[in-house]
PDB file of C-alpha atoms in Angstrom:
ATOM      1  CA  UNK A   1    -125.558 -19.039  89.852  1.00 42.00           C
ATOM      2  CA  UNK A   2    -124.642 -18.565  86.217  1.00 38.00           C
ATOM      3  CA  UNK A   3    -124.507 -14.898  85.052  1.00 44.00           C
ATOM      4  CA  UNK A   4    -124.601 -13.690  81.470  1.00 43.00           C
ATOM      5  CA  UNK A   5    -121.531 -11.609  80.774  1.00 45.00           C
ATOM      6  CA  UNK A   6    -121.292  -8.460  78.690  1.00 45.00           C
ATOM      7  CA  UNK A   7    -119.775 -10.620  75.928  1.00 45.00           C
ATOM      8  CA  UNK A   8    -122.771 -12.933  76.124  1.00 46.00           C
ATOM      9  CA  UNK A   9    -125.140  -9.954  75.941  1.00 45.00           C
ATOM     10  CA  UNK A  10    -123.337  -8.659  72.818  1.00 45.00           C
ATOM     11  CA  UNK A  11    -123.532 -12.154  71.297  1.00 45.00           C
ATOM     12  CA  UNK A  12    -127.294 -12.394  72.076  1.00 46.00           C
ATOM     13  CA  UNK A  13    -127.866  -9.035  70.394  1.00 42.00           C
ATOM     14  CA  UNK A  14    -125.816 -10.014  67.370  1.00 45.00           C
ATOM     15  CA  UNK A  15    -127.804 -13.290  67.135  1.00 44.00           C
ATOM     16  CA  UNK A  16    -131.097 -11.398  67.425  1.00 44.00           C
ATOM     17  CA  UNK A  17    -130.055  -8.811  64.877  1.00 40.00           C
ATOM     18  CA  UNK A  18    -129.453 -11.615  62.372  1.00 39.00           C
ATOM     19  CA  UNK A  19    -133.088 -12.700  62.427  1.00 37.00           C
ATOM     20  CA  UNK A  20    -135.249 -11.067  59.812  1.00 32.00           C
ATOM     21  CA  UNK A  21    -138.387  -9.435  61.043  1.00 33.00           C
ATOM     22  CA  UNK A  22    -141.545 -10.794  59.412  1.00 33.00           C
ATOM     23  CA  UNK A  23    -143.327  -8.098  57.492  1.00 32.00           C
ATOM     24  CA  UNK A  24    -146.930  -7.665  56.722  1.00 31.00           C
ATOM     25  CA  UNK A  25    -148.572 -10.348  54.694  1.00 26.00           C
ATOM     26  CA  UNK A  26    -147.584  -9.829  51.072  1.00 30.00           C
ATOM     27  CA  UNK A  27    -150.758 -10.619  49.203  1.00 31.00           C
ATOM     28  CA  UNK A  28    -151.080  -8.068  46.389  1.00 31.00           C
ATOM     29  CA  UNK A  29    -153.152 -10.383  44.251  1.00 34.00           C
ATOM     30  CA  UNK A  30    -155.024  -8.537  41.483  1.00 31.00           C
ATOM     31  CA  UNK A  31    -157.612 -10.324  39.458  1.00 32.00           C
ATOM     32  CA  UNK A  32    -156.637 -10.318  35.747  1.00 30.00           C
ATOM     33  CA  UNK A  33    -159.642 -10.354  33.496  1.00 33.00           C
ATOM     34  CA  UNK A  34    -159.850  -9.096  29.907  1.00 32.00           C
ATOM     35  CA  UNK A  35    -162.871  -7.070  28.871  1.00 32.00           C
ATOM     36  CA  UNK A  36    -164.850  -8.425  25.943  1.00 32.00           C
ATOM     37  CA  UNK A  37    -164.301  -6.518  22.716  1.00 35.00           C
ATOM     38  CA  UNK A  38    -167.101  -4.994  20.601  1.00 33.00           C
ATOM     39  CA  UNK A  39    -169.220  -7.322  18.479  1.00 35.00           C
ATOM     40  CA  UNK A  40    -168.519  -7.486  14.763  1.00 36.00           C
ATOM     41  CA  UNK A  41    -169.944  -4.529  12.877  1.00 38.00           C
ATOM     42  CA  UNK A  42    -170.783  -2.561  15.992  1.00 38.00           C
ATOM     43  CA  UNK A  43    -169.294   0.841  16.494  1.00 39.00           C
ATOM     44  CA  UNK A  44    -166.561   0.769  19.094  1.00 41.00           C
ATOM     45  CA  UNK A  45    -167.564   2.126  22.496  1.00 42.00           C
ATOM     46  CA  UNK A  46    -165.768   2.544  25.763  1.00 40.00           C
ATOM     47  CA  UNK A  47    -164.058  -0.594  27.044  1.00 41.00           C
ATOM     48  CA  UNK A  48    -166.035  -2.712  29.398  1.00 42.00           C
ATOM     49  CA  UNK A  49    -164.865  -2.553  33.022  1.00 39.00           C
ATOM     50  CA  UNK A  50    -162.973  -5.578  34.279  1.00 40.00           C
ATOM     51  CA  UNK A  51    -165.035  -7.993  36.354  1.00 42.00           C
ATOM     52  CA  UNK A  52    -164.855  -7.521  40.130  1.00 40.00           C
ATOM     53  CA  UNK A  53    -162.127  -9.449  41.886  1.00 39.00           C
ATOM     54  CA  UNK A  54    -163.309 -12.509  43.795  1.00 39.00           C
ATOM     55  CA  UNK A  55    -163.827 -12.011  47.442  1.00 37.00           C
ATOM     56  CA  UNK A  56    -160.934 -14.394  48.211  1.00 36.00           C
ATOM     57  CA  UNK A  57    -158.565 -12.335  46.156  1.00 36.00           C
ATOM     58  CA  UNK A  58    -159.694  -9.130  47.710  1.00 34.00           C
ATOM     59  CA  UNK A  59    -159.228 -10.622  51.148  1.00 35.00           C
ATOM     60  CA  UNK A  60    -155.625 -11.584  50.286  1.00 39.00           C
ATOM     61  CA  UNK A  61    -154.696  -8.070  49.181  1.00 42.00           C
ATOM     62  CA  UNK A  62    -153.546  -7.031  52.666  1.00 50.00           C
ATOM     63  CA  UNK A  63    -152.812  -8.254  56.163  1.00 62.00           C
ATOM     64  CA  UNK A  64    -155.408 -10.379  57.830  1.00 65.00           C
ATOM     65  CA  UNK A  65    -156.894  -8.736  60.922  1.00 72.00           C
ATOM     66  CA  UNK A  66    -155.436 -10.046  64.153  1.00 81.00           C
ATOM     67  CA  UNK A  67    -157.636 -12.080  66.439  1.00 90.00           C
ATOM     68  CA  UNK A  68    -159.893 -10.002  68.708  1.00 89.00           C
ATOM     69  CA  UNK A  69    -160.300 -10.528  72.452  1.00 93.00           C
ATOM     70  CA  UNK A  70    -162.570 -13.411  73.477  1.00 91.00           C
ATOM     71  CA  UNK A  71    -164.842 -13.893  76.475  1.00 93.00           C
ATOM     72  CA  UNK A  72    -164.338 -17.260  78.162  1.00 93.00           C
ATOM     73  CA  UNK A  73    -167.499 -18.231  80.012  1.00 90.00           C
ATOM     74  CA  UNK A  74    -166.748 -19.599  83.476  1.00 89.00           C
ATOM     75  CA  UNK A  75    -163.386 -17.809  83.700  1.00 92.00           C
ATOM     76  CA  UNK A  76    -162.853 -15.056  86.258  1.00 95.00           C
ATOM     77  CA  UNK A  77    -162.417 -11.406  85.357  1.00 94.00           C
ATOM     78  CA  UNK A  78    -158.722 -11.764  86.109  1.00 97.00           C
ATOM     79  CA  UNK A  79    -157.088 -14.909  84.809  1.00 98.00           C
ATOM     80  CA  UNK A  80    -153.884 -16.124  86.395  1.00 98.00           C
ATOM     81  CA  UNK A  81    -153.784 -19.654  85.096  1.00 98.00           C
ATOM     82  CA  UNK A  82    -155.515 -22.128  82.758  1.00 98.00           C
ATOM     83  CA  UNK A  83    -157.055 -25.501  83.354  1.00 97.00           C
ATOM     84  CA  UNK A  84    -154.985 -27.706  85.661  1.00 98.00           C
ATOM     85  CA  UNK A  85    -155.985 -30.941  83.888  1.00 97.00           C
ATOM     86  CA  UNK A  86    -154.139 -30.361  80.590  1.00 97.00           C
ATOM     87  CA  UNK A  87    -150.360 -30.493  80.052  1.00 98.00           C
ATOM     88  CA  UNK A  88    -150.082 -26.962  78.620  1.00 98.00           C
ATOM     89  CA  UNK A  89    -148.517 -23.715  79.815  1.00 98.00           C
ATOM     90  CA  UNK A  90    -148.448 -20.146  78.474  1.00 98.00           C
ATOM     91  CA  UNK A  91    -145.183 -18.262  78.309  1.00 98.00           C
ATOM     92  CA  UNK A  92    -146.144 -14.554  78.387  1.00 98.00           C
ATOM     93  CA  UNK A  93    -143.710 -11.795  77.570  1.00 98.00           C
ATOM     94  CA  UNK A  94    -143.869  -8.125  78.494  1.00 97.00           C
ATOM     95  CA  UNK A  95    -143.190  -6.483  75.167  1.00 97.00           C
ATOM     96  CA  UNK A  96    -140.533  -3.875  75.516  1.00 97.00           C
ATOM     97  CA  UNK A  97    -136.788  -3.467  75.032  1.00 96.00           C
ATOM     98  CA  UNK A  98    -134.186  -4.103  72.404  1.00 96.00           C
ATOM     99  CA  UNK A  99    -135.919  -5.443  69.230  1.00 97.00           C
ATOM    100  CA  UNK A 100    -132.976  -7.789  68.374  1.00 97.00           C
ATOM    101  CA  UNK A 101    -133.602  -9.652  71.589  1.00 97.00           C
ATOM    102  CA  UNK A 102    -137.269  -9.883  70.839  1.00 98.00           C
ATOM    103  CA  UNK A 103    -136.532 -11.274  67.424  1.00 98.00           C
ATOM    104  CA  UNK A 104    -134.152 -13.806  68.886  1.00 98.00           C
ATOM    105  CA  UNK A 105    -136.618 -14.925  71.563  1.00 98.00           C
ATOM    106  CA  UNK A 106    -139.417 -15.393  68.998  1.00 98.00           C
ATOM    107  CA  UNK A 107    -137.103 -17.342  66.775  1.00 98.00           C
ATOM    108  CA  UNK A 108    -135.949 -19.646  69.583  1.00 98.00           C
ATOM    109  CA  UNK A 109    -139.534 -20.310  70.595  1.00 98.00           C
ATOM    110  CA  UNK A 110    -140.499 -21.158  67.053  1.00 98.00           C
ATOM    111  CA  UNK A 111    -137.526 -23.491  66.622  1.00 98.00           C
ATOM    112  CA  UNK A 112    -138.872 -25.468  69.550  1.00 98.00           C
ATOM    113  CA  UNK A 113    -142.401 -25.480  68.177  1.00 98.00           C
ATOM    114  CA  UNK A 114    -143.611 -23.165  70.957  1.00 98.00           C
ATOM    115  CA  UNK A 115    -146.075 -20.365  70.734  1.00 98.00           C
ATOM    116  CA  UNK A 116    -146.066 -17.496  73.193  1.00 98.00           C
ATOM    117  CA  UNK A 117    -148.076 -14.451  74.190  1.00 98.00           C
ATOM    118  CA  UNK A 118    -146.639 -10.951  73.931  1.00 98.00           C
ATOM    119  CA  UNK A 119    -148.182  -8.080  75.873  1.00 98.00           C
ATOM    120  CA  UNK A 120    -146.863  -5.072  74.045  1.00 98.00           C
ATOM    121  CA  UNK A 121    -146.192  -1.563  75.403  1.00 98.00           C
ATOM    122  CA  UNK A 122    -147.637   1.167  73.212  1.00 98.00           C
ATOM    123  CA  UNK A 123    -144.456   3.283  73.010  1.00 98.00           C
ATOM    124  CA  UNK A 124    -142.504   0.184  72.042  1.00 98.00           C
ATOM    125  CA  UNK A 125    -144.965  -0.378  69.174  1.00 98.00           C
ATOM    126  CA  UNK A 126    -144.413   3.242  68.210  1.00 98.00           C
ATOM    127  CA  UNK A 127    -140.688   2.695  67.964  1.00 98.00           C
ATOM    128  CA  UNK A 128    -140.804  -0.784  66.385  1.00 98.00           C
ATOM    129  CA  UNK A 129    -144.134  -1.123  64.540  1.00 98.00           C
ATOM    130  CA  UNK A 130    -143.008  -4.060  62.368  1.00 97.00           C
ATOM    131  CA  UNK A 131    -142.738  -6.263  65.422  1.00 98.00           C
ATOM    132  CA  UNK A 132    -146.541  -6.358  65.835  1.00 98.00           C
ATOM    133  CA  UNK A 133    -146.975  -8.204  62.527  1.00 96.00           C
ATOM    134  CA  UNK A 134    -143.848 -10.275  63.159  1.00 97.00           C
ATOM    135  CA  UNK A 135    -145.379 -11.584  66.410  1.00 98.00           C
ATOM    136  CA  UNK A 136    -148.635 -12.476  64.647  1.00 97.00           C
ATOM    137  CA  UNK A 137    -146.914 -13.999  61.645  1.00 97.00           C
ATOM    138  CA  UNK A 138    -145.197 -16.407  64.042  1.00 97.00           C
ATOM    139  CA  UNK A 139    -148.564 -17.657  65.340  1.00 97.00           C
ATOM    140  CA  UNK A 140    -148.288 -15.946  68.692  1.00 98.00           C
ATOM    141  CA  UNK A 141    -150.828 -13.968  70.726  1.00 98.00           C
ATOM    142  CA  UNK A 142    -150.389 -10.182  70.815  1.00 98.00           C
ATOM    143  CA  UNK A 143    -151.987  -8.038  73.533  1.00 98.00           C
ATOM    144  CA  UNK A 144    -152.045  -4.729  75.396  1.00 98.00           C
ATOM    145  CA  UNK A 145    -149.620  -3.835  78.241  1.00 98.00           C
ATOM    146  CA  UNK A 146    -150.602  -0.165  78.436  1.00 98.00           C
ATOM    147  CA  UNK A 147    -149.110   2.709  76.564  1.00 98.00           C
ATOM    148  CA  UNK A 148    -146.150   3.853  78.768  1.00 98.00           C
ATOM    149  CA  UNK A 149    -145.736   0.989  81.192  1.00 98.00           C
ATOM    150  CA  UNK A 150    -146.351   3.060  84.326  1.00 98.00           C
ATOM    151  CA  UNK A 151    -148.086   2.098  87.626  1.00 98.00           C
ATOM    152  CA  UNK A 152    -151.567   1.981  86.210  1.00 98.00           C
ATOM    153  CA  UNK A 153    -153.224   1.097  89.515  1.00 98.00           C
ATOM    154  CA  UNK A 154    -151.971   4.360  91.002  1.00 98.00           C
ATOM    155  CA  UNK A 155    -153.468   6.490  88.199  1.00 98.00           C
ATOM    156  CA  UNK A 156    -156.683   8.439  88.084  1.00 98.00           C
ATOM    157  CA  UNK A 157    -159.546   7.057  86.032  1.00 98.00           C
ATOM    158  CA  UNK A 158    -158.816   9.400  83.170  1.00 98.00           C
ATOM    159  CA  UNK A 159    -155.077   8.540  83.096  1.00 98.00           C
ATOM    160  CA  UNK A 160    -155.700   4.817  83.378  1.00 98.00           C
ATOM    161  CA  UNK A 161    -158.242   4.882  80.570  1.00 98.00           C
ATOM    162  CA  UNK A 162    -155.774   6.762  78.341  1.00 98.00           C
ATOM    163  CA  UNK A 163    -153.039   4.196  79.087  1.00 98.00           C
ATOM    164  CA  UNK A 164    -155.303   1.261  77.970  1.00 98.00           C
ATOM    165  CA  UNK A 165    -156.907   3.004  75.032  1.00 98.00           C
ATOM    166  CA  UNK A 166    -153.692   4.486  73.591  1.00 98.00           C
ATOM    167  CA  UNK A 167    -152.123   1.065  73.330  1.00 98.00           C
ATOM    168  CA  UNK A 168    -155.298  -0.446  72.026  1.00 98.00           C
ATOM    169  CA  UNK A 169    -155.396   2.241  69.333  1.00 98.00           C
ATOM    170  CA  UNK A 170    -151.843   1.342  68.179  1.00 98.00           C
ATOM    171  CA  UNK A 171    -152.620  -2.330  68.072  1.00 98.00           C
ATOM    172  CA  UNK A 172    -155.773  -1.668  66.093  1.00 97.00           C
ATOM    173  CA  UNK A 173    -153.939   0.504  63.641  1.00 97.00           C
ATOM    174  CA  UNK A 174    -151.060  -1.999  63.131  1.00 97.00           C
ATOM    175  CA  UNK A 175    -153.045  -5.236  63.135  1.00 97.00           C
ATOM    176  CA  UNK A 176    -156.789  -4.542  62.753  1.00 96.00           C
ATOM    177  CA  UNK A 177    -157.520  -5.626  66.355  1.00 97.00           C
ATOM    178  CA  UNK A 178    -157.018  -4.210  69.857  1.00 97.00           C
ATOM    179  CA  UNK A 179    -155.210  -7.426  70.705  1.00 96.00           C
ATOM    180  CA  UNK A 180    -156.201 -10.661  72.448  1.00 95.00           C
ATOM    181  CA  UNK A 181    -155.418  -9.814  76.028  1.00 98.00           C
ATOM    182  CA  UNK A 182    -154.806  -6.902  78.439  1.00 98.00           C
ATOM    183  CA  UNK A 183    -152.233  -7.040  81.209  1.00 98.00           C
ATOM    184  CA  UNK A 184    -151.848  -4.128  83.640  1.00 98.00           C
ATOM    185  CA  UNK A 185    -148.406  -2.513  83.979  1.00 98.00           C
ATOM    186  CA  UNK A 186    -146.265  -2.549  87.127  1.00 97.00           C
ATOM    187  CA  UNK A 187    -148.561  -4.938  88.889  1.00 97.00           C
ATOM    188  CA  UNK A 188    -149.705  -8.563  88.766  1.00 96.00           C
ATOM    189  CA  UNK A 189    -153.372  -7.785  89.425  1.00 97.00           C
ATOM    190  CA  UNK A 190    -155.460  -4.907  88.180  1.00 98.00           C
ATOM    191  CA  UNK A 191    -157.461  -2.762  90.581  1.00 98.00           C
ATOM    192  CA  UNK A 192    -161.281  -2.954  90.182  1.00 97.00           C
ATOM    193  CA  UNK A 193    -161.194   0.366  88.374  1.00 98.00           C
ATOM    194  CA  UNK A 194    -158.527  -0.768  85.884  1.00 98.00           C
ATOM    195  CA  UNK A 195    -160.384  -4.082  85.283  1.00 98.00           C
ATOM    196  CA  UNK A 196    -163.544  -2.101  84.557  1.00 98.00           C
ATOM    197  CA  UNK A 197    -161.710   0.242  82.179  1.00 98.00           C
ATOM    198  CA  UNK A 198    -160.156  -2.746  80.391  1.00 98.00           C
ATOM    199  CA  UNK A 199    -163.590  -4.324  79.858  1.00 97.00           C
ATOM    200  CA  UNK A 200    -164.935  -1.038  78.494  1.00 98.00           C
ATOM    201  CA  UNK A 201    -161.947  -0.950  76.049  1.00 98.00           C
ATOM    202  CA  UNK A 202    -162.954  -4.392  74.743  1.00 97.00           C
ATOM    203  CA  UNK A 203    -160.968  -6.829  76.938  1.00 98.00           C
ATOM    204  CA  UNK A 204    -163.380  -9.299  78.722  1.00 96.00           C
ATOM    205  CA  UNK A 205    -160.528 -10.574  80.991  1.00 97.00           C
ATOM    206  CA  UNK A 206    -157.324  -9.203  82.554  1.00 98.00           C
ATOM    207  CA  UNK A 207    -154.327 -11.511  82.157  1.00 98.00           C
ATOM    208  CA  UNK A 208    -152.236 -12.085  85.292  1.00 98.00           C
ATOM    209  CA  UNK A 209    -149.830 -15.008  85.986  1.00 98.00           C
ATOM    210  CA  UNK A 210    -149.038 -17.653  88.565  1.00 98.00           C
ATOM    211  CA  UNK A 211    -145.278 -18.090  87.816  1.00 98.00           C
ATOM    212  CA  UNK A 212    -142.834 -15.176  87.936  1.00 98.00           C
ATOM    213  CA  UNK A 213    -139.462 -15.774  86.330  1.00 98.00           C
ATOM    214  CA  UNK A 214    -137.968 -12.617  87.928  1.00 98.00           C
ATOM    215  CA  UNK A 215    -135.959 -12.287  84.785  1.00 98.00           C
ATOM    216  CA  UNK A 216    -136.217  -8.497  84.938  1.00 97.00           C
ATOM    217  CA  UNK A 217    -133.802  -8.603  87.948  1.00 97.00           C
ATOM    218  CA  UNK A 218    -131.111 -10.070  85.668  1.00 97.00           C
ATOM    219  CA  UNK A 219    -130.341 -12.985  88.031  1.00 98.00           C
ATOM    220  CA  UNK A 220    -128.531 -15.031  85.405  1.00 98.00           C
ATOM    221  CA  UNK A 221    -129.926 -17.586  82.896  1.00 98.00           C
ATOM    222  CA  UNK A 222    -129.688 -20.507  85.338  1.00 98.00           C
ATOM    223  CA  UNK A 223    -131.734 -18.650  87.913  1.00 98.00           C
ATOM    224  CA  UNK A 224    -134.417 -17.658  85.386  1.00 98.00           C
ATOM    225  CA  UNK A 225    -134.709 -21.322  84.396  1.00 98.00           C
ATOM    226  CA  UNK A 226    -134.940 -22.410  88.021  1.00 98.00           C
ATOM    227  CA  UNK A 227    -137.490 -19.784  88.930  1.00 98.00           C
ATOM    228  CA  UNK A 228    -139.777 -20.995  86.170  1.00 98.00           C
ATOM    229  CA  UNK A 229    -139.331 -24.727  86.573  1.00 98.00           C
ATOM    230  CA  UNK A 230    -139.746 -24.597  90.327  1.00 98.00           C
ATOM    231  CA  UNK A 231    -143.333 -23.368  90.079  1.00 98.00           C
ATOM    232  CA  UNK A 232    -144.634 -24.304  86.673  1.00 98.00           C
ATOM    233  CA  UNK A 233    -147.327 -26.980  86.337  1.00 98.00           C
ATOM    234  CA  UNK A 234    -150.286 -27.817  84.142  1.00 98.00           C
ATOM    235  CA  UNK A 235    -152.157 -24.632  83.180  1.00 98.00           C
ATOM    236  CA  UNK A 236    -149.475 -22.171  84.419  1.00 98.00           C
ATOM    237  CA  UNK A 237    -149.125 -18.666  82.971  1.00 98.00           C
ATOM    238  CA  UNK A 238    -145.475 -17.606  83.199  1.00 98.00           C
ATOM    239  CA  UNK A 239    -144.322 -13.986  83.339  1.00 98.00           C
ATOM    240  CA  UNK A 240    -141.227 -13.226  81.237  1.00 98.00           C
ATOM    241  CA  UNK A 241    -139.809 -10.176  79.547  1.00 98.00           C
ATOM    242  CA  UNK A 242    -138.327  -9.130  76.250  1.00 97.00           C
ATOM    243  CA  UNK A 243    -135.237  -6.972  76.521  1.00 95.00           C
ATOM    244  CA  UNK A 244    -133.127  -9.136  78.849  1.00 97.00           C
ATOM    245  CA  UNK A 245    -130.235 -11.318  77.657  1.00 97.00           C
ATOM    246  CA  UNK A 246    -130.755 -13.645  80.626  1.00 98.00           C
ATOM    247  CA  UNK A 247    -134.204 -14.493  79.318  1.00 98.00           C
ATOM    248  CA  UNK A 248    -132.884 -15.291  75.883  1.00 98.00           C
ATOM    249  CA  UNK A 249    -130.097 -17.438  77.306  1.00 98.00           C
ATOM    250  CA  UNK A 250    -132.578 -19.296  79.547  1.00 98.00           C
ATOM    251  CA  UNK A 251    -135.319 -19.953  77.014  1.00 98.00           C
ATOM    252  CA  UNK A 252    -133.801 -23.086  75.351  1.00 98.00           C
ATOM    253  CA  UNK A 253    -133.368 -24.760  78.749  1.00 98.00           C
ATOM    254  CA  UNK A 254    -136.878 -23.738  79.825  1.00 98.00           C
ATOM    255  CA  UNK A 255    -138.451 -25.130  76.645  1.00 98.00           C
ATOM    256  CA  UNK A 256    -136.357 -28.331  76.839  1.00 98.00           C
ATOM    257  CA  UNK A 257    -137.386 -28.911  80.469  1.00 98.00           C
ATOM    258  CA  UNK A 258    -141.029 -28.243  79.772  1.00 98.00           C
ATOM    259  CA  UNK A 259    -140.889 -30.800  76.958  1.00 98.00           C
ATOM    260  CA  UNK A 260    -139.178 -33.302  79.238  1.00 98.00           C
ATOM    261  CA  UNK A 261    -142.005 -32.876  81.742  1.00 98.00           C
ATOM    262  CA  UNK A 262    -144.591 -33.290  78.975  1.00 98.00           C
ATOM    263  CA  UNK A 263    -145.751 -29.711  79.086  1.00 98.00           C
ATOM    264  CA  UNK A 264    -146.399 -27.828  75.797  1.00 98.00           C
ATOM    265  CA  UNK A 265    -145.981 -24.068  75.460  1.00 98.00           C
ATOM    266  CA  UNK A 266    -149.053 -22.606  73.771  1.00 98.00           C
ATOM    267  CA  UNK A 267    -150.665 -19.177  73.366  1.00 98.00           C
ATOM    268  CA  UNK A 268    -152.773 -17.981  76.276  1.00 98.00           C
ATOM    269  CA  UNK A 269    -155.899 -18.186  74.046  1.00 97.00           C
ATOM    270  CA  UNK A 270    -155.171 -21.831  73.371  1.00 98.00           C
ATOM    271  CA  UNK A 271    -154.427 -22.449  77.036  1.00 98.00           C
ATOM    272  CA  UNK A 272    -157.675 -21.000  78.265  1.00 97.00           C
ATOM    273  CA  UNK A 273    -159.818 -22.151  75.429  1.00 91.00           C
TER     274      UNK A 273
END
């Protein structure tokens, strides 16, 4: 078993810190139109107002809203994998931890032409709000992983509703959408109560997974790779985490091996749709 040393972890953090976070879309396009002057011989009056900006220019003046959740007819309320007849997989990341590692993981995925799904924790978005737009700018899915990442299935209805809605509120404020998916915290499957509360908050499906990398146990990069590749197949949804150097160290090998097997890493929305 190969373990990532403290030197490797520092190197991973330095590499992540070197990546520049994508900001909001910079589209401050203002229409420039000159008002017509007064006709010859007419007494001057107040200047005519400029013509209204075209709708396309107005739309480009700020960030585009993020995609909203979609209902997928024929899919169960809790989705653990996609179609088994297409060579695609979804790499899904629990969004929490050191932002430099998150940046590095996103950059590595993009260099391989992969798109991933990030289920963000609300308190993490509070601490690192620019990462929400960075994830979307990279073409990835962004969803809801509760506000504080506590055991949501053990909560009362009021507490569980607050965990879902507080994270949804932050996503809406940062991106214009509550996010594409909801994943419960500290559990692979939501209780019936939590699934009902997620639907009420705007998420038609709860996102689970069928492959667990166990990267949060810090088993070493080789073990993370082995855990993924041992179980992955057409349609798999893989559980991974931001915030772990082992995950960053394993990702190139995981993506290379997926490509060797003819499997393409896509967003969960693309996988299911």
